[in-house]
Coordinates of C-alpha atoms in Angstrom, one line a residue:
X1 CA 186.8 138.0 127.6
X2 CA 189.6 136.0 125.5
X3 CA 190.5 137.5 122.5
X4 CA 190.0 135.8 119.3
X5 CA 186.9 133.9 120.2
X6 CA 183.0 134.7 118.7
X7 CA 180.2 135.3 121.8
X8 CA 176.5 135.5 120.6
X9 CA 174.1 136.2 122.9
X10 CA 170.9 137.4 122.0
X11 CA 170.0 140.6 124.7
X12 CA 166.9 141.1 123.2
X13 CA 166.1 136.9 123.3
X14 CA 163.8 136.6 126.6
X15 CA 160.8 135.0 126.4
X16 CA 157.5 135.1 128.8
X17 CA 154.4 133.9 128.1
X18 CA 152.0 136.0 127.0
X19 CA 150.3 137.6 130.3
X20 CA 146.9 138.7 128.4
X21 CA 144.4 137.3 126.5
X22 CA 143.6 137.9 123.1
X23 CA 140.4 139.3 121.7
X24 CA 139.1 137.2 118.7
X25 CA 138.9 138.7 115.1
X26 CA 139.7 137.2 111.2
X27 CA 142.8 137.9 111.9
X28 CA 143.6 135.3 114.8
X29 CA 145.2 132.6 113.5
X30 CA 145.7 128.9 115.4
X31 CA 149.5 127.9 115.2
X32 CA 149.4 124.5 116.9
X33 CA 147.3 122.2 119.0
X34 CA 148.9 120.0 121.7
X35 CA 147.1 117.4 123.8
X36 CA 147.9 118.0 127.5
X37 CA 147.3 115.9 130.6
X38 CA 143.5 115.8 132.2
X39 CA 143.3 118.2 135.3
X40 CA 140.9 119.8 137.1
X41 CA 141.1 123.5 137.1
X42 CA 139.7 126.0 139.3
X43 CA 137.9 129.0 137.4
X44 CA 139.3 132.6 138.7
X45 CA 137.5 134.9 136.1
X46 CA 134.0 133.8 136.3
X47 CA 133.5 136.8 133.9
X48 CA 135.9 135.2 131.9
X49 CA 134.6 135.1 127.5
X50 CA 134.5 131.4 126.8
X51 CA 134.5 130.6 123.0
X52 CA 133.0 128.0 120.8
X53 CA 136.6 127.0 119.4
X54 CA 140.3 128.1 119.5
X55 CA 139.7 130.6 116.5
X56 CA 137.8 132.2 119.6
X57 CA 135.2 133.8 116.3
X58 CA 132.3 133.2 118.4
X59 CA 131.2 133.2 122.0
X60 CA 129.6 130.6 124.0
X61 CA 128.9 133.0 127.3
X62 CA 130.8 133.5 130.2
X63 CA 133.2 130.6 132.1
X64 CA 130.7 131.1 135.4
X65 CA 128.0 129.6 133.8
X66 CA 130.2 126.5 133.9
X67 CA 130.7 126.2 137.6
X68 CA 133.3 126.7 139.6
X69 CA 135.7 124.1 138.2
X70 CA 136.4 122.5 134.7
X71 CA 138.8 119.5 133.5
X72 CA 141.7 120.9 131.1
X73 CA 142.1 118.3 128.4
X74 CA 143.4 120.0 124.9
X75 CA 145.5 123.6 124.2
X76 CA 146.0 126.0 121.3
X77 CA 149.1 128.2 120.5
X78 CA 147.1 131.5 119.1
X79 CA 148.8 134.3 117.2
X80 CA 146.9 138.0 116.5
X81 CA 149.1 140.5 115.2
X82 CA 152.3 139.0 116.2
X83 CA 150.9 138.6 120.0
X84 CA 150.7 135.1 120.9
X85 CA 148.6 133.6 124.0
X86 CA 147.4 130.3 125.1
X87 CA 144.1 128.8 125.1
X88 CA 142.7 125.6 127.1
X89 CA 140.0 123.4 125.6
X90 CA 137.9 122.6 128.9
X91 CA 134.6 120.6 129.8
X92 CA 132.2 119.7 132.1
X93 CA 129.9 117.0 131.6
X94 CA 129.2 117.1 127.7
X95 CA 129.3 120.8 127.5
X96 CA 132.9 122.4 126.0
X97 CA 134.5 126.0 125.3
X98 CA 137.6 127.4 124.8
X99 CA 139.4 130.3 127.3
X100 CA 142.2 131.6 128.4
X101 CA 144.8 129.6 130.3
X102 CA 145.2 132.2 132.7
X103 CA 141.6 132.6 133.7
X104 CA 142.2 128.0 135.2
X105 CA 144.2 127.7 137.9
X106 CA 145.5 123.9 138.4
X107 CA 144.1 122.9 141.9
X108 CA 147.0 120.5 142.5
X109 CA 150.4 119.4 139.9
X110 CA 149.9 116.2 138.3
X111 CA 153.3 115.9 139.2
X112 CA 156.3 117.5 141.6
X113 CA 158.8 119.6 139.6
X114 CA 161.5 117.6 138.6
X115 CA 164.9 119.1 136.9
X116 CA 166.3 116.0 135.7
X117 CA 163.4 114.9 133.7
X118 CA 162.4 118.7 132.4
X119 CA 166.0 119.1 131.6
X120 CA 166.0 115.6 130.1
X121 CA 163.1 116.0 127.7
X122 CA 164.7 119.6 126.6
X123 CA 167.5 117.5 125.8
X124 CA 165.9 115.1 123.8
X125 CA 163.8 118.1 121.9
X126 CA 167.0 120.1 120.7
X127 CA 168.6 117.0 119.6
X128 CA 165.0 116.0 118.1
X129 CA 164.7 119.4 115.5
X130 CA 168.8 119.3 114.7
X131 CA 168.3 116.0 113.6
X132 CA 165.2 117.0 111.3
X133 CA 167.5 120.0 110.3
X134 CA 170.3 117.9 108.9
X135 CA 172.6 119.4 112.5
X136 CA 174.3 117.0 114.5
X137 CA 173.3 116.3 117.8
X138 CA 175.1 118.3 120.8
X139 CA 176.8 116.4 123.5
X140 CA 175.9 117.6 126.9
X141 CA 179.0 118.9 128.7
X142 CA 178.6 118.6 132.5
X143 CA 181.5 120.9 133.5
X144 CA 179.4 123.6 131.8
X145 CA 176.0 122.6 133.6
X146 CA 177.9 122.3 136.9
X147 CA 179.7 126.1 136.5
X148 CA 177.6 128.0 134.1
X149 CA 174.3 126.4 133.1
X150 CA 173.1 125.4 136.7
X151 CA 174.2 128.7 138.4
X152 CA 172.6 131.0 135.5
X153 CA 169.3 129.3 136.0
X154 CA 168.9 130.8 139.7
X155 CA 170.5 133.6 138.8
X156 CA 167.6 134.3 136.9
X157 CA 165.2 134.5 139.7
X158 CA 166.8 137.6 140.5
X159 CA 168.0 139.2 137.6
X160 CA 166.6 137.9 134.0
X161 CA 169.3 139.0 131.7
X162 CA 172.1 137.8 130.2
X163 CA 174.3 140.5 131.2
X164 CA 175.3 142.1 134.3
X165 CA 175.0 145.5 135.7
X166 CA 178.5 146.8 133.4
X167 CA 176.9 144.8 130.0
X168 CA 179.1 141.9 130.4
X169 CA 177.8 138.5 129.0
X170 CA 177.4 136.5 132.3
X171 CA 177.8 133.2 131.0
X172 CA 180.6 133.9 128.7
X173 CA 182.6 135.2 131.4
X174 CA 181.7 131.9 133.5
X175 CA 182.8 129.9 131.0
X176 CA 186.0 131.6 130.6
X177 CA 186.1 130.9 134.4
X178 CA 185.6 127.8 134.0
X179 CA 188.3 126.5 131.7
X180 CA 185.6 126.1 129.0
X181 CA 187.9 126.2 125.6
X182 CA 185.2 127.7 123.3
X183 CA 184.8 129.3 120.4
X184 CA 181.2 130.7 119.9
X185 CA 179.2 130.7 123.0
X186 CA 175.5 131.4 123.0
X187 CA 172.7 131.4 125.5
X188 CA 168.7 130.9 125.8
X189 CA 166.8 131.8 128.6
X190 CA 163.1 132.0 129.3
X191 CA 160.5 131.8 132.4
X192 CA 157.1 130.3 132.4
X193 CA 154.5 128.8 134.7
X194 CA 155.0 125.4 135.8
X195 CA 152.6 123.0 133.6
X196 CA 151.7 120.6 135.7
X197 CA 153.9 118.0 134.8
X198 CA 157.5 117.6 134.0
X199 CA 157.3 116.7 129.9
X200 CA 154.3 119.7 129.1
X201 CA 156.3 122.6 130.9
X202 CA 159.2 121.3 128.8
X203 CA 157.0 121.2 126.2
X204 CA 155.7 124.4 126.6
X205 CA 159.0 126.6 126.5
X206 CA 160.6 124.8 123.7
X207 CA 157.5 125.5 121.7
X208 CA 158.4 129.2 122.7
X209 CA 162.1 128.8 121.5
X210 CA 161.2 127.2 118.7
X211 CA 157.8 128.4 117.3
X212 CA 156.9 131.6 118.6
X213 CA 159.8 133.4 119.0
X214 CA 159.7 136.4 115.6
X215 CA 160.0 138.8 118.1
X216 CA 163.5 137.8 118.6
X217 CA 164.1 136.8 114.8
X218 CA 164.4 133.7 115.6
X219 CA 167.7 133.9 117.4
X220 CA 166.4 131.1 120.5
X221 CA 165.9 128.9 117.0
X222 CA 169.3 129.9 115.3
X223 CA 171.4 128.5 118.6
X224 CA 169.4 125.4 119.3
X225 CA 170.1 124.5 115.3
X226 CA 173.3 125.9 115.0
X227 CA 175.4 123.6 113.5
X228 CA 178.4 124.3 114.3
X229 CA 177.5 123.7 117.9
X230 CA 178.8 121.0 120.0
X231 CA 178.5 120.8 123.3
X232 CA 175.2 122.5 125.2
X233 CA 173.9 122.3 128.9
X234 CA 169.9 122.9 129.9
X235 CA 169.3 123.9 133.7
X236 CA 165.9 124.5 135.0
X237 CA 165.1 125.8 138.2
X238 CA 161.3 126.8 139.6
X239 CA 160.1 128.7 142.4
X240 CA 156.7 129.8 143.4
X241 CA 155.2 128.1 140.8
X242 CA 157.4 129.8 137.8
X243 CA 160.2 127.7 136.1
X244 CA 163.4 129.4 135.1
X245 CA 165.4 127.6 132.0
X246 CA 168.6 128.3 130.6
X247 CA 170.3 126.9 127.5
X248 CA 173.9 127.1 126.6
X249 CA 175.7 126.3 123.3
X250 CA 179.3 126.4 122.5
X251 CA 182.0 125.0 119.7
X252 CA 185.2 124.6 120.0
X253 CA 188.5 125.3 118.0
X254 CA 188.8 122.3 116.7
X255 CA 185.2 122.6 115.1
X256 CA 186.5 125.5 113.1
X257 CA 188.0 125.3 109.3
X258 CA 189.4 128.5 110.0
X259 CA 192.2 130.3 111.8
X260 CA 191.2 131.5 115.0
X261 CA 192.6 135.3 114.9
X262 CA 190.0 135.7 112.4
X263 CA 187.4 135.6 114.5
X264 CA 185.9 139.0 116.3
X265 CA 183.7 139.1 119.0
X266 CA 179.5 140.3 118.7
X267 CA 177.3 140.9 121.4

């Protein structure tokens, strides 16, 4: 690692969506709605609880009462005690409920995965939220995608961390590699399921990043607003129906008002 030079990465900063569903009480709370694209879903848990609305307060019966398939059409971002969980707004015919996106399986993408456009539309959202926070927006450095960003992304199908066996910050050290002249560094990666189209699985992990991520304190947030970042790259890579995204986030020198040997280095 290059001495003089600040490296943030967040170790603790992973994000997976939440693998459970949530039991409804007073305390569940409804953080966002979010329209998402019609699709026909195929019902695994036919034992499944299906809920009058995204509250989930009170129960409508059981999802195989509705048949074995149901159109998707609306989704919630639920919070109970700090655990968070989606829900998908579903119907068939004129009767509706609310359950748990992991009891619908998408019969067939809307859409093929596509990493331009999903790295495109993260793009466009970091740039979106700096501009609302008063940051400038980054400029997106393709000798980083090409030698750091890109790589990390598979990387991650294999090991999900951003450090190596010895502790070492992976992407830092790639960077260094690479030439990259930086000052700060910092990283964000997560791993979802694919969404069915391009836009909502982008979509669907920013919201994680950006929203739901106290768990973290907010670091994923913190980098993609940082404002004395520059220069980012976003690779996304799926397999087997999971998508793998990494962020990167860098300054440089010249960014600083400071002297450089008065930096220290925090991982």
């Amino acid at each position: 690692m290059k001495f003089g030079k600040l490296v943030i990465t967040l170790l603790s900063a992973t994000l997976v969506s939440s693998i459970l569903p949530l039991s409804g009480h007073a305390s569940t709370k409804v953080s966002s709605y979010e329209n998402i694209k019609n699709a026909t879903y195929t019902v695994t848990n036919a034992k499944a609880t299906v809920y009058s609305s995204a509250s989930l307060k009170h129960k409508k019966g059981t999802l195989g009462s509705y048949g074995s398939k149901v159109t998707g059409y609306y989704a919630a971002h639920v919070k109970k005690s700090n655990h968070a969980s989606i829900y998908y707004k579903f119907k068939v015919g004129n009767k509706t409920g609310w359950v748990w996106h992991g009891y619908l399986k998408q019969a067939k993408p809307a859409e093929k995965f596509n990493e331009a456009a999903v790295d495109a539309r993260f793009v466009e959202l970091i740039n979106q939220h700096r501009a609302e926070a008063g940051a400038q927006p980054v400029t997106v450095d393709s000798n980083l995608f090409q030698k750091v960003t890109l790589l990390r992304a598979s990387q991650l199908i294999t090991r999900y961390s951003h450090t190596d066996e010895a502790g070492n910050f992976i992407a830092a050290d790639m960077a260094d590699a690479a030439g990259i002249n930086y000052w700060t560094f910092s990283e964000n990666i997560a791993i979802d399921n694919w969404e069915g189209t391009n836009k909502a699985t982008a979509d669907e992990i920013f919201d994680m990043y950006f929203y739901h991520d106290a768990d973290s304190n907010w670091g994923h947030r913190d980098n993609i607003l940082n404002g004395e970042t520059t220069n980012a790259a976003v690779a996304t890579v799926y397999k087997d129906g999971q998508v793998y995204n990494v962020m990167n986030f860098y300054s440089t020198p010249a960014d600083q008002s400071f002297p450089q040997d008065s930096s220290t280095e925090s991982f």
